């Protein structure tokens, strides 16, 4: 019966590890989602800035042409 007891003990030890792994995976997914949201927000800011600079450039070119 000793081998059966050992297997039970091993299973008991594995259960918390699985929980920890699930928590780590969940935390990793949350981190990726947050980073992705930050990247999208930064991309929007940069796109808006680029658009403003382009419009300013166009106005400058128009005023020089006239």
PDB file of N, CA and C in Angstrom:
ATOM      1  N   UNK A   1       0.811  -1.207   0.000  1.00  0.00           N
ATOM      2  CA  UNK A   1       0.000   0.000   0.000  1.00  0.00           C
ATOM      3  C   UNK A   1       0.845   1.258   0.000  1.00  0.00           C
ATOM      4  N   UNK A   2       2.062   1.137   0.253  1.00  0.00           N
ATOM      5  CA  UNK A   2       2.927   2.302   0.272  1.00  0.00           C
ATOM      6  C   UNK A   2       2.946   3.047  -1.053  1.00  0.00           C
ATOM      7  N   UNK A   3       3.046   2.360  -2.195  1.00  0.00           N
ATOM      8  CA  UNK A   3       3.053   3.109  -3.450  1.00  0.00           C
ATOM      9  C   UNK A   3       1.767   3.908  -3.661  1.00  0.00           C
ATOM     10  N   UNK A   4       0.644   3.387  -3.244  1.00  0.00           N
ATOM     11  CA  UNK A   4      -0.622   4.114  -3.392  1.00  0.00           C
ATOM     12  C   UNK A   4      -0.609   5.366  -2.532  1.00  0.00           C
ATOM     13  N   UNK A   5      -0.085   5.267  -1.345  1.00  0.00           N
ATOM     14  CA  UNK A   5      -0.004   6.433  -0.463  1.00  0.00           C
ATOM     15  C   UNK A   5       0.903   7.493  -1.074  1.00  0.00           C
ATOM     16  N   UNK A   6       1.966   7.069  -1.667  1.00  0.00           N
ATOM     17  CA  UNK A   6       2.893   8.018  -2.298  1.00  0.00           C
ATOM     18  C   UNK A   6       2.221   8.754  -3.447  1.00  0.00           C
ATOM     19  N   UNK A   7       1.434   8.024  -4.237  1.00  0.00           N
ATOM     20  CA  UNK A   7       0.731   8.666  -5.348  1.00  0.00           C
ATOM     21  C   UNK A   7      -0.260   9.692  -4.834  1.00  0.00           C
ATOM     22  N   UNK A   8      -0.961   9.353  -3.761  1.00  0.00           N
ATOM     23  CA  UNK A   8      -1.920  10.298  -3.194  1.00  0.00           C
ATOM     24  C   UNK A   8      -1.206  11.567  -2.716  1.00  0.00           C
ATOM     25  N   UNK A   9      -0.066  11.378  -2.085  1.00  0.00           N
ATOM     26  CA  UNK A   9       0.693  12.534  -1.605  1.00  0.00           C
ATOM     27  C   UNK A   9       1.187  13.375  -2.779  1.00  0.00           C
ATOM     28  N   UNK A  10       1.586  12.720  -3.845  1.00  0.00           N
ATOM     29  CA  UNK A  10       2.044  13.456  -5.015  1.00  0.00           C
ATOM     30  C   UNK A  10       0.897  14.254  -5.615  1.00  0.00           C
ATOM     31  N   UNK A  11      -0.278  13.659  -5.682  1.00  0.00           N
ATOM     32  CA  UNK A  11      -1.438  14.362  -6.228  1.00  0.00           C
ATOM     33  C   UNK A  11      -1.784  15.569  -5.368  1.00  0.00           C
ATOM     34  N   UNK A  12      -1.671  15.404  -4.050  1.00  0.00           N
ATOM     35  CA  UNK A  12      -1.961  16.521  -3.164  1.00  0.00           C
ATOM     36  C   UNK A  12      -0.962  17.650  -3.373  1.00  0.00           C
ATOM     37  N   UNK A  13       0.271  17.307  -3.635  1.00  0.00           N
ATOM     38  CA  UNK A  13       1.289  18.326  -3.865  1.00  0.00           C
ATOM     39  C   UNK A  13       1.070  19.024  -5.204  1.00  0.00           C
ATOM     40  N   UNK A  14       0.574  18.282  -6.201  1.00  0.00           N
ATOM     41  CA  UNK A  14       0.375  18.857  -7.529  1.00  0.00           C
ATOM     42  C   UNK A  14      -0.798  19.820  -7.565  1.00  0.00           C
ATOM     43  N   UNK A  15      -1.794  19.612  -6.752  1.00  0.00           N
ATOM     44  CA  UNK A  15      -2.998  20.441  -6.798  1.00  0.00           C
ATOM     45  C   UNK A  15      -2.680  21.918  -6.528  1.00  0.00           C
ATOM     46  N   UNK A  16      -1.940  22.259  -5.472  1.00  0.00           N
ATOM     47  CA  UNK A  16      -1.622  23.680  -5.281  1.00  0.00           C
ATOM     48  C   UNK A  16      -0.791  24.247  -6.430  1.00  0.00           C
ATOM     49  N   UNK A  17       0.086  23.433  -7.001  1.00  0.00           N
ATOM     50  CA  UNK A  17       0.902  23.896  -8.124  1.00  0.00           C
ATOM     51  C   UNK A  17       0.013  24.245  -9.308  1.00  0.00           C
ATOM     52  N   UNK A  18      -0.999  23.440  -9.540  1.00  0.00           N
ATOM     53  CA  UNK A  18      -1.915  23.736 -10.635  1.00  0.00           C
ATOM     54  C   UNK A  18      -2.634  25.043 -10.383  1.00  0.00           C
ATOM     55  N   UNK A  19      -3.030  25.264  -9.139  1.00  0.00           N
ATOM     56  CA  UNK A  19      -3.684  26.523  -8.785  1.00  0.00           C
ATOM     57  C   UNK A  19      -2.750  27.703  -8.988  1.00  0.00           C
ATOM     58  N   UNK A  20      -1.503  27.520  -8.589  1.00  0.00           N
ATOM     59  CA  UNK A  20      -0.515  28.581  -8.771  1.00  0.00           C
ATOM     60  C   UNK A  20      -0.280  28.847 -10.250  1.00  0.00           C
ATOM     61  N   UNK A  21      -0.214  27.771 -11.025  1.00  0.00           N
ATOM     62  CA  UNK A  21      -0.002  27.928 -12.466  1.00  0.00           C
ATOM     63  C   UNK A  21      -1.184  28.645 -13.096  1.00  0.00           C
ATOM     64  N   UNK A  22      -2.382  28.327 -12.651  1.00  0.00           N
ATOM     65  CA  UNK A  22      -3.578  28.991 -13.187  1.00  0.00           C
ATOM     66  C   UNK A  22      -3.559  30.472 -12.825  1.00  0.00           C
ATOM     67  N   UNK A  23      -3.157  30.780 -11.600  1.00  0.00           N
ATOM     68  CA  UNK A  23      -3.063  32.188 -11.184  1.00  0.00           C
ATOM     69  C   UNK A  23      -2.008  32.932 -11.994  1.00  0.00           C
ATOM     70  N   UNK A  24      -0.880  32.261 -12.221  1.00  0.00           N
ATOM     71  CA  UNK A  24       0.182  32.885 -13.005  1.00  0.00           C
ATOM     72  C   UNK A  24      -0.270  33.123 -14.442  1.00  0.00           C
ATOM     73  N   UNK A  25      -0.970  32.141 -14.993  1.00  0.00           N
ATOM     74  CA  UNK A  25      -1.464  32.284 -16.360  1.00  0.00           C
ATOM     75  C   UNK A  25      -2.477  33.409 -16.449  1.00  0.00           C
ATOM     76  N   UNK A  26      -3.353  33.479 -15.467  1.00  0.00           N
ATOM     77  CA  UNK A  26      -4.354  34.544 -15.438  1.00  0.00           C
ATOM     78  C   UNK A  26      -3.677  35.912 -15.302  1.00  0.00           C
ATOM     79  N   UNK A  27      -2.696  35.993 -14.420  1.00  0.00           N
ATOM     80  CA  UNK A  27      -1.971  37.246 -14.236  1.00  0.00           C
ATOM     81  C   UNK A  27      -1.231  37.630 -15.509  1.00  0.00           C
ATOM     82  N   UNK A  28      -0.672  36.638 -16.189  1.00  0.00           N
ATOM     83  CA  UNK A  28       0.044  36.901 -17.440  1.00  0.00           C
ATOM     84  C   UNK A  28      -0.921  37.425 -18.501  1.00  0.00           C
ATOM     85  N   UNK A  29      -2.107  36.828 -18.573  1.00  0.00           N
ATOM     86  CA  UNK A  29      -3.104  37.272 -19.543  1.00  0.00           C
ATOM     87  C   UNK A  29      -3.560  38.701 -19.243  1.00  0.00           C
ATOM     88  N   UNK A  30      -3.766  39.002 -17.962  1.00  0.00           N
ATOM     89  CA  UNK A  30      -4.162  40.359 -17.576  1.00  0.00           C
ATOM     90  C   UNK A  30      -3.071  41.363 -17.942  1.00  0.00           C
ATOM     91  N   UNK A  31      -1.827  40.981 -17.722  1.00  0.00           N
ATOM     92  CA  UNK A  31      -0.712  41.855 -18.071  1.00  0.00           C
ATOM     93  C   UNK A  31      -0.682  42.110 -19.575  1.00  0.00           C
ATOM     94  N   UNK A  32      -0.869  41.067 -20.356  1.00  0.00           N
ATOM     95  CA  UNK A  32      -0.877  41.222 -21.811  1.00  0.00           C
ATOM     96  C   UNK A  32      -2.023  42.117 -22.258  1.00  0.00           C
ATOM     97  N   UNK A  33      -3.190  41.944 -21.646  1.00  0.00           N
ATOM     98  CA  UNK A  33      -4.337  42.776 -22.009  1.00  0.00           C
ATOM     99  C   UNK A  33      -4.076  44.241 -21.667  1.00  0.00           C
ATOM    100  N   UNK A  34      -3.478  44.480 -20.492  1.00  0.00           N
ATOM    101  CA  UNK A  34      -3.181  45.854 -20.088  1.00  0.00           C
ATOM    102  C   UNK A  34      -2.144  46.473 -21.020  1.00  0.00           C
ATOM    103  N   UNK A  35      -1.111  45.691 -21.344  1.00  0.00           N
ATOM    104  CA  UNK A  35      -0.083  46.198 -22.245  1.00  0.00           C
ATOM    105  C   UNK A  35      -0.661  46.488 -23.626  1.00  0.00           C
ATOM    106  N   UNK A  36      -1.545  45.618 -24.079  1.00  0.00           N
ATOM    107  CA  UNK A  36      -2.160  45.825 -25.382  1.00  0.00           C
ATOM    108  C   UNK A  36      -3.005  47.099 -25.379  1.00  0.00           C
ATOM    109  N   UNK A  37      -3.764  47.307 -24.302  1.00  0.00           N
ATOM    110  CA  UNK A  37      -4.576  48.519 -24.190  1.00  0.00           C
ATOM    111  C   UNK A  37      -3.675  49.759 -24.168  1.00  0.00           C
ATOM    112  N   UNK A  38      -2.555  49.679 -23.469  1.00  0.00           N
ATOM    113  CA  UNK A  38      -1.619  50.807 -23.420  1.00  0.00           C
ATOM    114  C   UNK A  38      -1.026  51.075 -24.799  1.00  0.00           C
ATOM    115  N   UNK A  39      -0.726  50.019 -25.522  1.00  0.00           N
ATOM    116  CA  UNK A  39      -0.152  50.185 -26.862  1.00  0.00           C
ATOM    117  C   UNK A  39      -1.170  50.852 -27.786  1.00  0.00           C
ATOM    118  N   UNK A  40      -2.421  50.401 -27.713  1.00  0.00           N
ATOM    119  CA  UNK A  40      -3.457  51.016 -28.540  1.00  0.00           C
ATOM    120  C   UNK A  40      -3.649  52.491 -28.177  1.00  0.00           C
ATOM    121  N   UNK A  41      -3.633  52.801 -26.886  1.00  0.00           N
ATOM    122  CA  UNK A  41      -3.790  54.186 -26.452  1.00  0.00           C
ATOM    123  C   UNK A  41      -2.615  55.035 -26.946  1.00  0.00           C
ATOM    124  N   UNK A  42      -1.412  54.516 -26.818  1.00  0.00           N
ATOM    125  CA  UNK A  42      -0.225  55.234 -27.286  1.00  0.00           C
ATOM    126  C   UNK A  42      -0.280  55.416 -28.799  1.00  0.00           C
ATOM    127  N   UNK A  43      -0.722  54.396 -29.506  1.00  0.00           N
ATOM    128  CA  UNK A  43      -0.835  54.483 -30.955  1.00  0.00           C
ATOM    129  C   UNK A  43      -1.813  55.586 -31.354  1.00  0.00           C
ATOM    130  N   UNK A  44      -2.919  55.698 -30.626  1.00  0.00           N
ATOM    131  CA  UNK A  44      -3.903  56.747 -30.928  1.00  0.00           C
ATOM    132  C   UNK A  44      -3.302  58.130 -30.688  1.00  0.00           C
ATOM    133  N   UNK A  45      -2.605  58.281 -29.575  1.00  0.00           N
ATOM    134  CA  UNK A  45      -1.971  59.564 -29.267  1.00  0.00           C
ATOM    135  C   UNK A  45      -0.967  59.935 -30.356  1.00  0.00           C
ATOM    136  N   UNK A  46      -0.156  58.981 -30.759  1.00  0.00           N
ATOM    137  CA  UNK A  46       0.853  59.255 -31.778  1.00  0.00           C
ATOM    138  C   UNK A  46       0.212  59.569 -33.127  1.00  0.00           C
ATOM    139  N   UNK A  47      -0.872  58.865 -33.455  1.00  0.00           N
ATOM    140  CA  UNK A  47      -1.577  59.121 -34.711  1.00  0.00           C
ATOM    141  C   UNK A  47      -2.169  60.524 -34.714  1.00  0.00           C
ATOM    142  N   UNK A  48      -2.771  60.910 -33.597  1.00  0.00           N
ATOM    143  CA  UNK A  48      -3.340  62.257 -33.481  1.00  0.00           C
ATOM    144  C   UNK A  48      -2.259  63.324 -33.610  1.00  0.00           C
ATOM    145  N   UNK A  49      -1.139  63.105 -32.959  1.00  0.00           N
ATOM    146  CA  UNK A  49      -0.031  64.058 -33.033  1.00  0.00           C
ATOM    147  C   UNK A  49       0.491  64.162 -34.460  1.00  0.00           C
ATOM    148  N   UNK A  50       0.629  63.034 -35.121  1.00  0.00           N
ATOM    149  CA  UNK A  50       1.107  63.036 -36.502  1.00  0.00           C
ATOM    150  C   UNK A  50       0.132  63.801 -37.404  1.00  0.00           C
ATOM    151  N   UNK A  51      -1.163  63.610 -37.163  1.00  0.00           N
ATOM    152  CA  UNK A  51      -2.181  64.315 -37.951  1.00  0.00           C
ATOM    153  C   UNK A  51      -2.093  65.827 -37.716  1.00  0.00           C
ATOM    154  N   UNK A  52      -1.919  66.227 -36.473  1.00  0.00           N
ATOM    155  CA  UNK A  52      -1.789  67.660 -36.157  1.00  0.00           C
ATOM    156  C   UNK A  52      -0.558  68.252 -36.836  1.00  0.00           C
ATOM    157  N   UNK A  53       0.529  67.535 -36.784  1.00  0.00           N
ATOM    158  CA  UNK A  53       1.758  68.033 -37.411  1.00  0.00           C
ATOM    159  C   UNK A  53       1.596  68.108 -38.926  1.00  0.00           C
ATOM    160  N   UNK A  54       0.919  67.160 -39.513  1.00  0.00           N
ATOM    161  CA  UNK A  54       0.691  67.175 -40.956  1.00  0.00           C
ATOM    162  C   UNK A  54      -0.189  68.360 -41.348  1.00  0.00           C
ATOM    163  N   UNK A  55      -1.244  68.606 -40.572  1.00  0.00           N
ATOM    164  CA  UNK A  55      -2.121  69.739 -40.857  1.00  0.00           C
ATOM    165  C   UNK A  55      -1.368  71.060 -40.729  1.00  0.00           C
ATOM    166  N   UNK A  56      -0.511  71.162 -39.719  1.00  0.00           N
ATOM    167  CA  UNK A  56       0.291  72.377 -39.553  1.00  0.00           C
ATOM    168  C   UNK A  56       1.242  72.543 -40.736  1.00  0.00           C
ATOM    169  N   UNK A  57       1.825  71.468 -41.186  1.00  0.00           N
ATOM    170  CA  UNK A  57       2.714  71.503 -42.338  1.00  0.00           C
ATOM    171  C   UNK A  57       1.954  71.954 -43.586  1.00  0.00           C
ATOM    172  N   UNK A  58       0.751  71.418 -43.790  1.00  0.00           N
ATOM    173  CA  UNK A  58      -0.058  71.788 -44.953  1.00  0.00           C
ATOM    174  C   UNK A  58      -0.402  73.280 -44.913  1.00  0.00           C
ATOM    175  N   UNK A  59      -0.778  73.781 -43.740  1.00  0.00           N
ATOM    176  CA  UNK A  59      -1.098  75.204 -43.607  1.00  0.00           C
ATOM    177  C   UNK A  59       0.128  76.054 -43.911  1.00  0.00           C
ATOM    178  N   UNK A  60       1.279  75.616 -43.434  1.00  0.00           N
ATOM    179  CA  UNK A  60       2.523  76.356 -43.687  1.00  0.00           C
ATOM    180  C   UNK A  60       2.830  76.370 -45.171  1.00  0.00           C
ATOM    181  N   UNK A  61       2.630  75.266 -45.841  1.00  0.00           N
ATOM    182  CA  UNK A  61       2.887  75.197 -47.287  1.00  0.00           C
ATOM    183  C   UNK A  61       1.904  76.070 -48.063  1.00  0.00           C
ATOM    184  N   UNK A  62       0.670  76.091 -47.633  1.00  0.00           N
ATOM    185  CA  UNK A  62      -0.334  76.906 -48.300  1.00  0.00           C
ATOM    186  C   UNK A  62      -0.021  78.399 -48.145  1.00  0.00           C
ATOM    187  N   UNK A  63       0.418  78.777 -46.946  1.00  0.00           N
ATOM    188  CA  UNK A  63       0.723  80.180 -46.735  1.00  0.00           C
ATOM    189  C   UNK A  63       1.981  80.610 -47.501  1.00  0.00           C
ATOM    190  N   UNK A  64       2.919  79.724 -47.680  1.00  0.00           N
ATOM    191  CA  UNK A  64       4.123  80.033 -48.449  1.00  0.00           C
ATOM    192  C   UNK A  64       3.798  80.116 -49.948  1.00  0.00           C
ATOM    193  N   UNK A  65       2.838  79.326 -50.380  1.00  0.00           N
ATOM    194  CA  UNK A  65       2.460  79.307 -51.804  1.00  0.00           C
ATOM    195  C   UNK A  65       1.670  80.532 -52.212  1.00  0.00           C
ATOM    196  N   UNK A  66       1.028  81.169 -51.300  1.00  0.00           N
ATOM    197  CA  UNK A  66       0.192  82.322 -51.639  1.00  0.00           C
ATOM    198  C   UNK A  66       0.926  83.613 -51.554  1.00  0.00           C
TER     199      UNK A  66
END
